[in-house]
Amino acid sequence: MSAIRRYLPPLVTFVLIIAAWEFASRGPDAAFILPRPWAVVQSLIDGYIVRGTLWEHLFTTLFQTIFGFIIGCVVAVVLAALVVEFEIVDRSIYPYIIALQSMPKVALAPLLIVWFGFGMASKVVLVALICFFPMFVNAVTGLRSVPIELVDLYRAFSASRWRMFFEIKIPTALPSFFAGLQIAVVFALLGAVVGEFIASQKGLGSVIQAASVSFNLPIVFACIISLSCLGAVMTALVRFTYRRVVFWQRTATKGDS
């Protein structure tokens, strides 16, 4: 019974969306605006099963997203740790990082292509830049939210700075870390697709760009659905890792409820 309550509402919503989509695509000029659901399904089958042409583009987008995501998040965590631990680093670079945060990173895409070329490098750098700022802000917030009582206790026993960092600050900041990861993983996919829109011959973004010019809307929708599934899987993996790593918070929440 609990399974029915859990899966029936989203299933009903999905059926209603498909029905509304089918109804809206039956207009006289709807084929040039909204393809029918079955046409999109046929494009997905043709792209992934019959011809398999979309797999290469899917993996290209996936690799660019993952590499940029890892680079951006690792650099953000390292720099956040330096900012929190060393006051000179905080005063020297933190104001500039906050100022650069307001700059639209997508506007840097043409410049990155000039610097790093039309290949994968420019997209990876763009993804890393987009992932850096949400991860950095969440990491700094988490590392600075350490209970002062624990810090005083460790200092009373003459614990070193690095021991306090790894035994107190890192575990305390893990929820904030994963909050930043969940935001960054969505932005990572956005950065990869935008980079492919601007200049690329591979990737789902380039397929969308080419198909939109020729008004091949079923392919466009097939790529959009692929990107949605890709983003959902990556977000689910981050949440799964969060539940396994920050297990004590989950236990505490269950105990409180």
Coordinates of C-alpha atoms in Angstrom, one line a residue:
M1 CA 0.0 0.0 0.0
S2 CA 2.9 2.3 0.8
A3 CA 4.4 1.7 -2.6
I4 CA 1.1 2.6 -4.3
R5 CA 1.0 5.9 -2.3
R6 CA 4.6 6.6 -3.3
Y7 CA 4.6 5.8 -7.0
L8 CA 0.9 6.4 -8.0
P9 CA 0.9 10.3 -7.8
P10 CA 4.0 10.8 -10.0
L11 CA 2.7 8.1 -12.4
V12 CA -0.7 9.9 -12.7
T13 CA 1.1 13.2 -13.2
F14 CA 3.2 11.7 -16.0
V15 CA 0.2 10.3 -17.8
L16 CA -1.6 13.7 -17.6
I17 CA 1.5 15.5 -19.0
I18 CA 1.7 13.1 -21.9
A19 CA -2.0 13.4 -22.6
A20 CA -1.8 17.2 -22.5
W21 CA 1.2 17.1 -24.7
E22 CA -0.5 14.8 -27.2
F23 CA -3.6 17.0 -27.3
A24 CA -1.5 20.2 -27.8
S25 CA 0.5 18.6 -30.6
R26 CA -2.7 17.8 -32.7
G27 CA -3.2 21.4 -33.9
P28 CA -2.9 22.3 -37.6
D29 CA 0.5 24.0 -37.3
A30 CA 1.6 22.2 -34.1
A31 CA 4.2 20.1 -35.9
F32 CA 6.4 23.1 -36.4
I33 CA 6.2 24.1 -32.7
L34 CA 5.6 20.9 -30.7
P35 CA 6.3 17.4 -31.9
R36 CA 4.0 14.5 -30.9
P37 CA 5.2 12.3 -28.1
W38 CA 5.5 9.2 -30.3
A39 CA 7.8 11.1 -32.7
V40 CA 10.1 12.0 -29.8
V41 CA 10.1 8.3 -28.7
Q42 CA 11.0 7.3 -32.2
S43 CA 13.9 9.7 -32.3
L44 CA 15.1 8.3 -29.0
I45 CA 14.9 4.7 -30.3
D46 CA 16.6 5.7 -33.5
G47 CA 19.3 7.7 -31.8
Y48 CA 20.2 5.2 -29.1
I49 CA 19.1 1.7 -30.3
V50 CA 18.7 1.6 -34.1
R51 CA 21.5 3.9 -35.3
G52 CA 23.2 4.7 -32.0
T53 CA 24.3 8.1 -33.1
L54 CA 23.4 9.9 -29.9
W55 CA 25.6 7.7 -27.7
E56 CA 28.8 9.5 -28.7
H57 CA 27.2 12.9 -28.1
L58 CA 25.8 11.8 -24.8
F59 CA 29.2 10.5 -23.6
T60 CA 30.9 13.7 -24.8
T61 CA 28.6 15.8 -22.7
L62 CA 28.9 13.5 -19.8
F63 CA 32.7 13.5 -19.8
Q64 CA 32.9 17.3 -20.1
T65 CA 30.4 17.6 -17.2
I66 CA 32.1 15.2 -14.9
F67 CA 35.6 16.5 -15.5
G68 CA 34.6 20.1 -15.1
F69 CA 32.5 19.3 -12.0
I70 CA 35.4 17.4 -10.3
I71 CA 38.0 20.1 -11.1
G72 CA 35.7 23.0 -10.0
C73 CA 34.6 21.4 -6.8
V74 CA 38.1 20.2 -5.7
V75 CA 39.6 23.7 -6.4
A76 CA 36.7 25.3 -4.5
V77 CA 37.1 23.1 -1.4
V78 CA 40.9 23.6 -1.3
L79 CA 40.6 27.3 -1.7
A80 CA 37.8 27.5 0.9
A81 CA 40.0 25.6 3.4
L82 CA 42.8 28.1 2.8
V83 CA 40.5 31.0 3.3
V84 CA 39.1 29.6 6.5
E85 CA 42.4 28.5 8.0
F86 CA 44.6 31.4 7.0
E87 CA 43.6 35.0 7.6
I88 CA 46.0 36.4 5.1
V89 CA 44.4 34.3 2.4
D90 CA 41.0 35.4 3.5
R91 CA 41.9 39.1 3.3
S92 CA 43.8 38.7 0.1
I93 CA 41.4 36.8 -2.2
Y94 CA 38.0 36.3 -0.6
P95 CA 36.7 39.7 -1.6
Y96 CA 37.7 39.2 -5.2
I97 CA 36.1 35.8 -5.3
I98 CA 32.8 37.2 -4.0
A99 CA 33.1 40.0 -6.6
L100 CA 33.7 37.6 -9.4
Q101 CA 30.8 35.5 -8.3
S102 CA 28.4 38.1 -9.7
M103 CA 29.9 37.9 -13.2
P104 CA 27.8 35.7 -15.6
K105 CA 30.1 32.8 -16.4
V106 CA 28.3 32.0 -19.6
A107 CA 29.5 35.3 -21.0
L108 CA 33.1 34.0 -20.6
A109 CA 32.4 31.1 -23.0
P110 CA 33.5 32.8 -26.2
L111 CA 36.7 34.0 -24.5
L112 CA 37.4 30.5 -23.2
I113 CA 37.0 29.1 -26.7
V114 CA 39.5 31.6 -28.0
W115 CA 42.0 30.6 -25.2
F116 CA 41.4 26.9 -25.1
G117 CA 40.1 26.1 -28.5
F118 CA 37.0 24.4 -29.8
G119 CA 37.7 21.0 -28.2
M120 CA 36.8 19.6 -24.8
A121 CA 39.2 21.8 -22.8
S122 CA 37.2 25.0 -23.2
K123 CA 34.0 23.2 -22.1
V124 CA 35.7 21.6 -19.1
V125 CA 37.1 25.0 -18.0
L126 CA 33.6 26.6 -18.4
V127 CA 32.0 23.8 -16.3
A128 CA 34.7 24.2 -13.7
L129 CA 34.1 27.9 -13.4
I130 CA 30.4 27.5 -13.1
C131 CA 30.7 24.8 -10.4
F132 CA 33.4 26.6 -8.4
F133 CA 31.3 29.4 -6.9
P134 CA 28.4 27.5 -5.4
M135 CA 30.8 24.9 -4.0
F136 CA 33.2 27.5 -2.6
V137 CA 30.4 29.5 -0.8
N138 CA 28.9 26.4 0.7
A139 CA 32.3 25.1 1.7
V140 CA 33.3 28.3 3.4
T141 CA 30.0 28.5 5.2
G142 CA 30.3 24.9 6.4
L143 CA 33.9 25.2 7.6
R144 CA 33.0 28.3 9.5
S145 CA 30.0 26.8 11.2
V146 CA 32.0 24.7 13.7
P147 CA 30.7 24.8 17.3
I148 CA 33.1 27.0 19.3
E149 CA 32.8 24.6 22.3
L150 CA 34.4 21.8 20.3
V151 CA 37.2 24.1 19.2
D152 CA 37.9 25.2 22.7
L153 CA 37.9 21.6 23.9
Y154 CA 40.5 20.5 21.4
R155 CA 42.6 23.6 22.2
A156 CA 42.4 22.7 25.9
F157 CA 44.1 19.4 25.0
S158 CA 46.7 21.1 22.8
A159 CA 45.4 19.6 19.6
S160 CA 47.0 20.8 16.4
R161 CA 45.3 23.0 13.8
W162 CA 45.3 20.2 11.2
R163 CA 43.8 17.7 13.7
M164 CA 41.0 20.2 14.5
F165 CA 40.5 20.7 10.8
F166 CA 40.1 17.0 9.9
E167 CA 38.3 15.9 13.1
I168 CA 36.0 18.8 13.7
K169 CA 35.6 21.2 10.7
I170 CA 35.4 18.6 7.9
P171 CA 32.7 16.4 9.5
T172 CA 30.7 19.5 10.5
A173 CA 31.0 21.0 7.0
L174 CA 30.0 17.8 5.1
P175 CA 26.3 18.7 4.9
S176 CA 27.2 22.1 3.4
F177 CA 29.7 20.4 1.1
F178 CA 27.0 18.1 -0.3
A179 CA 24.5 21.0 -0.6
G180 CA 27.1 22.7 -2.8
L181 CA 27.6 19.6 -4.8
Q182 CA 23.9 19.2 -5.5
I183 CA 23.8 22.8 -6.8
A184 CA 27.1 22.4 -8.7
V185 CA 26.1 19.2 -10.5
V186 CA 23.1 21.0 -12.1
F187 CA 25.2 24.0 -13.1
A188 CA 27.8 21.6 -14.5
L189 CA 25.4 20.2 -17.0
L190 CA 24.2 23.7 -17.9
G191 CA 27.8 24.9 -18.5
A192 CA 28.6 21.9 -20.7
V193 CA 25.5 22.4 -22.9
V194 CA 26.1 26.2 -23.2
G195 CA 29.7 25.6 -24.3
E196 CA 28.5 23.1 -26.9
F197 CA 25.9 25.6 -28.2
I198 CA 28.6 28.2 -28.9
A199 CA 31.2 26.0 -30.6
S200 CA 31.3 22.3 -30.8
Q201 CA 30.8 19.4 -33.2
K202 CA 30.1 16.8 -30.5
G203 CA 27.8 16.7 -27.5
L204 CA 24.1 16.9 -27.0
G205 CA 24.2 20.7 -27.1
S206 CA 25.7 20.7 -30.6
V207 CA 22.9 18.2 -31.7
I208 CA 20.2 20.5 -30.3
Q209 CA 21.8 23.5 -32.1
A210 CA 22.0 21.7 -35.5
A211 CA 18.5 20.2 -35.2
S212 CA 16.9 23.5 -34.2
V213 CA 18.3 25.1 -37.3
S214 CA 16.7 22.4 -39.5
F215 CA 13.5 22.4 -37.4
N216 CA 14.0 18.8 -36.5
L217 CA 12.1 19.2 -33.2
P218 CA 11.8 15.5 -32.3
I219 CA 15.6 15.3 -32.1
V220 CA 15.7 18.5 -30.0
F221 CA 13.2 17.0 -27.6
A222 CA 15.0 13.7 -27.5
C223 CA 18.2 15.5 -26.5
I224 CA 16.4 17.6 -23.9
I225 CA 15.0 14.4 -22.4
S226 CA 18.4 12.8 -22.5
L227 CA 19.9 15.8 -20.6
S228 CA 17.1 15.7 -18.1
C229 CA 17.7 12.0 -17.4
L230 CA 21.5 12.7 -17.2
G231 CA 21.0 15.5 -14.7
A232 CA 18.5 13.4 -12.6
V233 CA 21.0 10.5 -12.4
M234 CA 23.9 12.7 -11.4
T235 CA 21.8 14.4 -8.7
A236 CA 20.6 11.0 -7.5
L237 CA 24.2 9.8 -7.2
V238 CA 25.2 12.9 -5.1
R239 CA 22.2 12.4 -2.8
F240 CA 23.0 8.7 -2.5
T241 CA 26.6 9.5 -1.6
Y242 CA 25.3 12.1 0.9
R243 CA 23.1 9.5 2.7
R244 CA 26.1 7.1 2.9
V245 CA 28.7 9.6 4.0
V246 CA 26.7 11.8 6.3
F247 CA 25.0 8.9 8.0
W248 CA 24.9 10.5 11.4
Q249 CA 22.7 13.3 10.3
R250 CA 20.2 10.9 8.8
T251 CA 20.2 8.9 12.1
A252 CA 19.7 12.0 14.2
T253 CA 16.8 13.1 12.0
K254 CA 15.1 9.8 12.4
G255 CA 15.6 9.9 16.1
D256 CA 14.1 13.4 16.4
S257 CA 11.1 12.4 14.4

